[in-house]
Tab-separated table of C-alpha atoms in Angstrom:
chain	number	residue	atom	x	y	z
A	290	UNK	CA	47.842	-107.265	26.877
A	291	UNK	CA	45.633	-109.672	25.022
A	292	UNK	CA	42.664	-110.927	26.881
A	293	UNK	CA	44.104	-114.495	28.608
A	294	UNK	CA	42.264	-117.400	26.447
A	295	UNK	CA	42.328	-119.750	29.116
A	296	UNK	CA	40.638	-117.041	31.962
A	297	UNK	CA	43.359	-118.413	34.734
A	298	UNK	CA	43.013	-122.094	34.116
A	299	UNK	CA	45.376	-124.694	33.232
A	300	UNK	CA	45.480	-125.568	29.172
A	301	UNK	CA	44.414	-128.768	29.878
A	302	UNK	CA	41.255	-127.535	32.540
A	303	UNK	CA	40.511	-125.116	30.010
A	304	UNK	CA	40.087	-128.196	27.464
A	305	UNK	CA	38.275	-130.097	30.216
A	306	UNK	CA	35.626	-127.347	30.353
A	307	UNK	CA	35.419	-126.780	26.515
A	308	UNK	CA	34.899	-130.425	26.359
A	309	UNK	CA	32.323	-130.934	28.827
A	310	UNK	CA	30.374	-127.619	26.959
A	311	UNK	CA	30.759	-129.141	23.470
A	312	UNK	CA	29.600	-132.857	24.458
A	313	UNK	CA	26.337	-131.095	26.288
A	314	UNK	CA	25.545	-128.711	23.228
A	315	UNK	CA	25.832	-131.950	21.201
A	316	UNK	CA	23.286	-133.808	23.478
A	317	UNK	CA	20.977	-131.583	23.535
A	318	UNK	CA	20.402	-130.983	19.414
A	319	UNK	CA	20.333	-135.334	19.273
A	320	UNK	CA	17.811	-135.530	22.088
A	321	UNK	CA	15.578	-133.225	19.596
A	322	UNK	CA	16.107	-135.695	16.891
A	323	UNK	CA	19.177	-138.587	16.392
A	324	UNK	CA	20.783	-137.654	13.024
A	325	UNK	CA	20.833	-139.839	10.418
A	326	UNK	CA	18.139	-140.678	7.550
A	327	UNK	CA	17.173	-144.223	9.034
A	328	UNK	CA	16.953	-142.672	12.989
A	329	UNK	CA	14.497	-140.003	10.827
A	330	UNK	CA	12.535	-142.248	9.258
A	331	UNK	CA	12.533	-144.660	11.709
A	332	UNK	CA	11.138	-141.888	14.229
A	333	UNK	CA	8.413	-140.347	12.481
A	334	UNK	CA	7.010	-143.604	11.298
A	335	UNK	CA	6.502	-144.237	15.111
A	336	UNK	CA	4.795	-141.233	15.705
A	337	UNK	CA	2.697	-141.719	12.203
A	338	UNK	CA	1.483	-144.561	13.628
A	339	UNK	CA	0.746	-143.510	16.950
A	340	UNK	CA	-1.220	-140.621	15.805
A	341	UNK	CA	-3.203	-142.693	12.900
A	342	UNK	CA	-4.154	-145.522	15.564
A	343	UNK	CA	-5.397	-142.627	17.614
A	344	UNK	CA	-7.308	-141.149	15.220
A	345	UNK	CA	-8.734	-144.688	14.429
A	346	UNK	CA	-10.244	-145.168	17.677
A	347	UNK	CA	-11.556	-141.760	18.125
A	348	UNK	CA	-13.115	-141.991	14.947
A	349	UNK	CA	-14.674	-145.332	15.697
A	350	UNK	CA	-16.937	-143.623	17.855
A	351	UNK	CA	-18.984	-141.967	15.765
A	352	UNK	CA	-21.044	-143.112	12.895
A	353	UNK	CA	-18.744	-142.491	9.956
A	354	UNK	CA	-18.587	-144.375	6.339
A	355	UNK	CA	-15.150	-146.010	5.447
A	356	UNK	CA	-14.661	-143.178	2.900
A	357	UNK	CA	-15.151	-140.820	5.053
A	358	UNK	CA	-12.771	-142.225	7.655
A	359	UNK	CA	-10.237	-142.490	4.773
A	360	UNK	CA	-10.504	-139.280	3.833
A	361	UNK	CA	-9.978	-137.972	7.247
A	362	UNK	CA	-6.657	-140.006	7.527
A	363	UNK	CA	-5.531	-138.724	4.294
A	364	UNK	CA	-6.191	-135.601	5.004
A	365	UNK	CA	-4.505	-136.086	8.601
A	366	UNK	CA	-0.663	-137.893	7.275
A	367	UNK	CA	-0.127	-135.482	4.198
A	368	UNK	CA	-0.356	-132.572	6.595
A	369	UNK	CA	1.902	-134.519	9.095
A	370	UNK	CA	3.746	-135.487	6.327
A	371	UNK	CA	4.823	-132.223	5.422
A	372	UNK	CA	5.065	-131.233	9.360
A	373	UNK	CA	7.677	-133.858	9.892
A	374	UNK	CA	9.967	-133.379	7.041
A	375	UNK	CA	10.148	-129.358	7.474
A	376	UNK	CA	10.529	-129.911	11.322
A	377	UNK	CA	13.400	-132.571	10.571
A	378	UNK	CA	15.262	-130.380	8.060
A	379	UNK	CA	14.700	-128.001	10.269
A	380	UNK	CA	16.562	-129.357	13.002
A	381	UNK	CA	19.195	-130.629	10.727
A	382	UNK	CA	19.498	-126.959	9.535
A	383	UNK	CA	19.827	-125.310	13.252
A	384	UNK	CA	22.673	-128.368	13.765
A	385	UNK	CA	24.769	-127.215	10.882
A	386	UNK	CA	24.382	-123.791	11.960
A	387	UNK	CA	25.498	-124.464	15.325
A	388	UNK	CA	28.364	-126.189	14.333
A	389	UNK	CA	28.959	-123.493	11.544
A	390	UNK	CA	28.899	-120.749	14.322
A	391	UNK	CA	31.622	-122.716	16.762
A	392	UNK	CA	33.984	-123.557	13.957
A	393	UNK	CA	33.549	-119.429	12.934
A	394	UNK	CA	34.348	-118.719	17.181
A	395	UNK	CA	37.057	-121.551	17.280
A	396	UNK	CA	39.049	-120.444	13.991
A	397	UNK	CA	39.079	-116.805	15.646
A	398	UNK	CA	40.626	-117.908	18.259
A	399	UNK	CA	43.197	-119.440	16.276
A	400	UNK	CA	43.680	-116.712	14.238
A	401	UNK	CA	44.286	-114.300	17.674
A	402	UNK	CA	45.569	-116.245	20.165
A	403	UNK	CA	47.996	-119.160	18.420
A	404	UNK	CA	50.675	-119.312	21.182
A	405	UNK	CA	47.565	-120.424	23.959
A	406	UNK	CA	46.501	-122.940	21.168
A	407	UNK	CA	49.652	-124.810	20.345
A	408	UNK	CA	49.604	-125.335	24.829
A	409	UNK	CA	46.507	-126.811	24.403
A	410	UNK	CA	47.373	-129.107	21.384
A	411	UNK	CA	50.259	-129.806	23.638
A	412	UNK	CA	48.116	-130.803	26.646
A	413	UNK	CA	45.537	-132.508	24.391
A	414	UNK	CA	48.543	-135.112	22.789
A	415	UNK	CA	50.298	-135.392	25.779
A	416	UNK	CA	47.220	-136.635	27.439
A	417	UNK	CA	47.024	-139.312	24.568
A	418	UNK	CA	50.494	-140.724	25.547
A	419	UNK	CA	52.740	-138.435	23.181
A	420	UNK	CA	55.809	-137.173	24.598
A	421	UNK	CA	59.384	-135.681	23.896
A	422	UNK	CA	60.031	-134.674	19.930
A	423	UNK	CA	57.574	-136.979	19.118
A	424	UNK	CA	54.757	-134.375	21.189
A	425	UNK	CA	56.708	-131.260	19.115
A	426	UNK	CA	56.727	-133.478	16.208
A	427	UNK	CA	53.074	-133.765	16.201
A	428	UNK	CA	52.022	-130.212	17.312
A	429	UNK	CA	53.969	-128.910	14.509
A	430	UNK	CA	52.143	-130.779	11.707
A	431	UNK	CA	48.858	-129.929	12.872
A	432	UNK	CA	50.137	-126.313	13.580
A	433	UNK	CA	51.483	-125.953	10.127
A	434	UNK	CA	47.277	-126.363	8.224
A	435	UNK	CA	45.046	-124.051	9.679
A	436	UNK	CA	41.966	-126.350	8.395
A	437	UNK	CA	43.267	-129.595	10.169
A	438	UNK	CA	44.677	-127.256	13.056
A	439	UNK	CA	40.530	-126.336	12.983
A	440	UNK	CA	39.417	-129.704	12.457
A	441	UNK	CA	41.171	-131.052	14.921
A	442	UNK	CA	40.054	-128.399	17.626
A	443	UNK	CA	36.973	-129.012	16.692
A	444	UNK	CA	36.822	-132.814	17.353
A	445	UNK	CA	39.294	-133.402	19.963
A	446	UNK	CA	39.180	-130.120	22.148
A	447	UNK	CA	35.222	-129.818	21.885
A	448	UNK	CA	34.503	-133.610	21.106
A	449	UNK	CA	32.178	-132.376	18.064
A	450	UNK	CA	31.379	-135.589	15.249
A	451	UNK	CA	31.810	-133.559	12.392
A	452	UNK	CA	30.732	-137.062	10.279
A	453	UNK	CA	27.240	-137.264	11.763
A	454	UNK	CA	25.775	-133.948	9.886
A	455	UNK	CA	23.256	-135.390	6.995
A	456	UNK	CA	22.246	-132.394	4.692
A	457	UNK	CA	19.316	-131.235	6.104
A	458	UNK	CA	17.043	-131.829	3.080
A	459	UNK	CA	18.120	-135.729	2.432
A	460	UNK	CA	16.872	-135.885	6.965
A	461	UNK	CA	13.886	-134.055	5.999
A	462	UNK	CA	12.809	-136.193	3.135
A	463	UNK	CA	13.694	-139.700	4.778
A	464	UNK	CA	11.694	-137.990	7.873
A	465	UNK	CA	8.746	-137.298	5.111
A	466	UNK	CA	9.006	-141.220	3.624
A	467	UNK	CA	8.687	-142.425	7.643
A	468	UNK	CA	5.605	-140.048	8.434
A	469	UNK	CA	3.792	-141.561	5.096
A	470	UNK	CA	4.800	-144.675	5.084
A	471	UNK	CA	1.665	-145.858	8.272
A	472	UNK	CA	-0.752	-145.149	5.611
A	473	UNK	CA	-0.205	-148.812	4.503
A	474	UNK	CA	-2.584	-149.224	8.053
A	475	UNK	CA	-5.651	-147.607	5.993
A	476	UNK	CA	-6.768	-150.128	4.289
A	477	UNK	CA	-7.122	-152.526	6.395
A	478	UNK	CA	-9.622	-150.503	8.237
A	479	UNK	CA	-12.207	-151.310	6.343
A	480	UNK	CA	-10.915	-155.383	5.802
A	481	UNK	CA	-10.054	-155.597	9.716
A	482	UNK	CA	-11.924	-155.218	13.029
A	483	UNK	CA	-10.382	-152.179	14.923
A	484	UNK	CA	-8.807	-154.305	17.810
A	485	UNK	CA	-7.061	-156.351	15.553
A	486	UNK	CA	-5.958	-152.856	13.474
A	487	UNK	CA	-4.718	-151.919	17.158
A	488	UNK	CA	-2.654	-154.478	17.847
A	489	UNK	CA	-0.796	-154.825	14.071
A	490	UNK	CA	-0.112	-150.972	14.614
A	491	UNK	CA	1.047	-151.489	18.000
A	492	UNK	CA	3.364	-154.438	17.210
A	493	UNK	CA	4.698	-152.493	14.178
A	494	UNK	CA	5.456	-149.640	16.492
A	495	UNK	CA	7.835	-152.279	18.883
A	496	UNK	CA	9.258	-153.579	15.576
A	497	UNK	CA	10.387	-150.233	14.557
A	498	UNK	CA	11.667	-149.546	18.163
A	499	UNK	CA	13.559	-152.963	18.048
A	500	UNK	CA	14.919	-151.894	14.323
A	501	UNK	CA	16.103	-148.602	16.553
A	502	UNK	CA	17.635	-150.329	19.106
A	503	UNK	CA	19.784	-152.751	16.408
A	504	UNK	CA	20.887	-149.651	14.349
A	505	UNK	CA	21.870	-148.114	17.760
A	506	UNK	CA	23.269	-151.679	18.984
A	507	UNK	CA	21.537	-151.607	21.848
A	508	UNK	CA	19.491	-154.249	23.332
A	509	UNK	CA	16.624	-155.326	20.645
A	510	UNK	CA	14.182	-156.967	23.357
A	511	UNK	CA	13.935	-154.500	25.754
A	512	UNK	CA	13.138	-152.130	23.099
A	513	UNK	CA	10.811	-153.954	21.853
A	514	UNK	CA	8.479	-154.519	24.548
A	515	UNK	CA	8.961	-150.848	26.251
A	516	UNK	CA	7.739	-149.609	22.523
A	517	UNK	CA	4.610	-151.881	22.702
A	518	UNK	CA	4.057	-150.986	26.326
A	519	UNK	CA	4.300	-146.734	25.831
A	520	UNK	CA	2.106	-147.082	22.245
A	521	UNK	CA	-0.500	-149.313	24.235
A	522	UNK	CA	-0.811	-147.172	27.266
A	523	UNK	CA	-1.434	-144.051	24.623
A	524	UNK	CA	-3.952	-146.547	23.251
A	525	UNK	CA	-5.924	-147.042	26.550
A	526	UNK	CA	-5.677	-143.361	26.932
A	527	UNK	CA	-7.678	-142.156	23.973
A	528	UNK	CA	-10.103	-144.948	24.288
A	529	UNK	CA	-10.578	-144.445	27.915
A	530	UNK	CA	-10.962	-140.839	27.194
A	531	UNK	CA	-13.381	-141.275	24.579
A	532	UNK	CA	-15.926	-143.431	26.200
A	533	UNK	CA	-15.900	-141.434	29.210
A	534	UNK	CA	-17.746	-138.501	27.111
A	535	UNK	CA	-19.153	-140.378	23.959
A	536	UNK	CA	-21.871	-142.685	25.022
């Protein structure tokens, strides 16, 4: 006897379960990194600025030239520069192989155990509200094309979003144009006094948030001040930090 695809559950628990694994395996590769070459960009130019303000202050305490300062920040965003385009294609890479990998598993299954997954089409459309011929109708179809038959598995039973996968190398270089793009801050330290350097980088940082939060539609104000309140706190830290041991 073949091996029983549903392990003593119901089709439709057996979908509930698939569901609930799919949906957390999905959450877990977007809390690395959202997907998408503006939530990229968008996220490394935060922590480009973050790490340049840092370096900013610490450097401010020691008796260091304006070239020399410059150089150091060069020096400092190519590197990061590079760091956070790899790590984003990267990621980007590991989420098409994951998804690769389940549609691989899921299309054996199809392929071995076809009677189990026409009962969980069945329970899948008839939880949608399709019934009678109609229900038949519709299994049929999608029965019929192994690649929707996949597709669909893949979407409804495991609640993947087969849309959101960028290629990894367009993620990586948006990723790349958001770590560089804080060097624009340079400059202006040798034009501007450091505080005032501190606070244009900090309210860029909550303006980049707030640009987050509208992409994401979620609420732009909140965003914006919880953005300026985290990069200000990391602020206070290094220059609390640094005056404790530099005097």
């Amino acid at each position: 006897m073949k091996e029983d695809h549903f392990k003593g559950k119901s089709a439709l628990q057996h979908i509930a379960e698939v569901q609930s694994t799919g949906i957390t395996s999905s959450l877990e590769v977007h809390g690395a990194e959202a997907p998408g070459p503006v939530f990229a960009f968008i996220d490394a130019a935060r922590e480009t600025i973050l790490l340049l303000i840092s370096l900013l202050i610490i450097l401010d305490f020691f008796d260091l030239s304006y070239v020399e300062k410059l150089l150091f920040g060069i020096a400092l965003i190519c590197g990061w520069t590079f760091w956070k385009g790899a790590r984003s294609a990267l990621l980007a890479w590991s989420r098409l192989a994951r998804i690769h990998r389940v549609a691989a598993e899921e299309q054996e299954e199809i392929n071995k155990n076809r009677p189990q997954e026409r009962e969980e089409l069945i329970a899948l459309y008839a939880a949608k509200g399709f019934q009678g011929p109609l229900l038949d109708k519709v299994v049929d179809v999608l029965m019929a094309d192994q690649d929707r038959l996949l597709r669909v598995m893949l979407q409804e039973e495991m609640g993947y979003r087969l849309e959101e996968s960028m290629h990894p190398l367009i993620q990586g270089m948006w990723a790349a144009l958001g770590a560089f793009f804080p060097l624009i801050l340079l400059p202006g330290a040798y034009f501007l006094p450091l505080n005032l350097l501190v606070v244009l980088s900090l309210i860029s940082l909550a303006l980049l948030g707030t640009w987050l939060a509208w992409v994401e539609k979620n609420r732009k104000i909140p965003a914006f001040f919880w953005n300026l309140v985290a990069g200000t706190v990391v602020c206070l830290f290094v220059y609390t930090i640094m005056g404790l041991y530099i005097q």
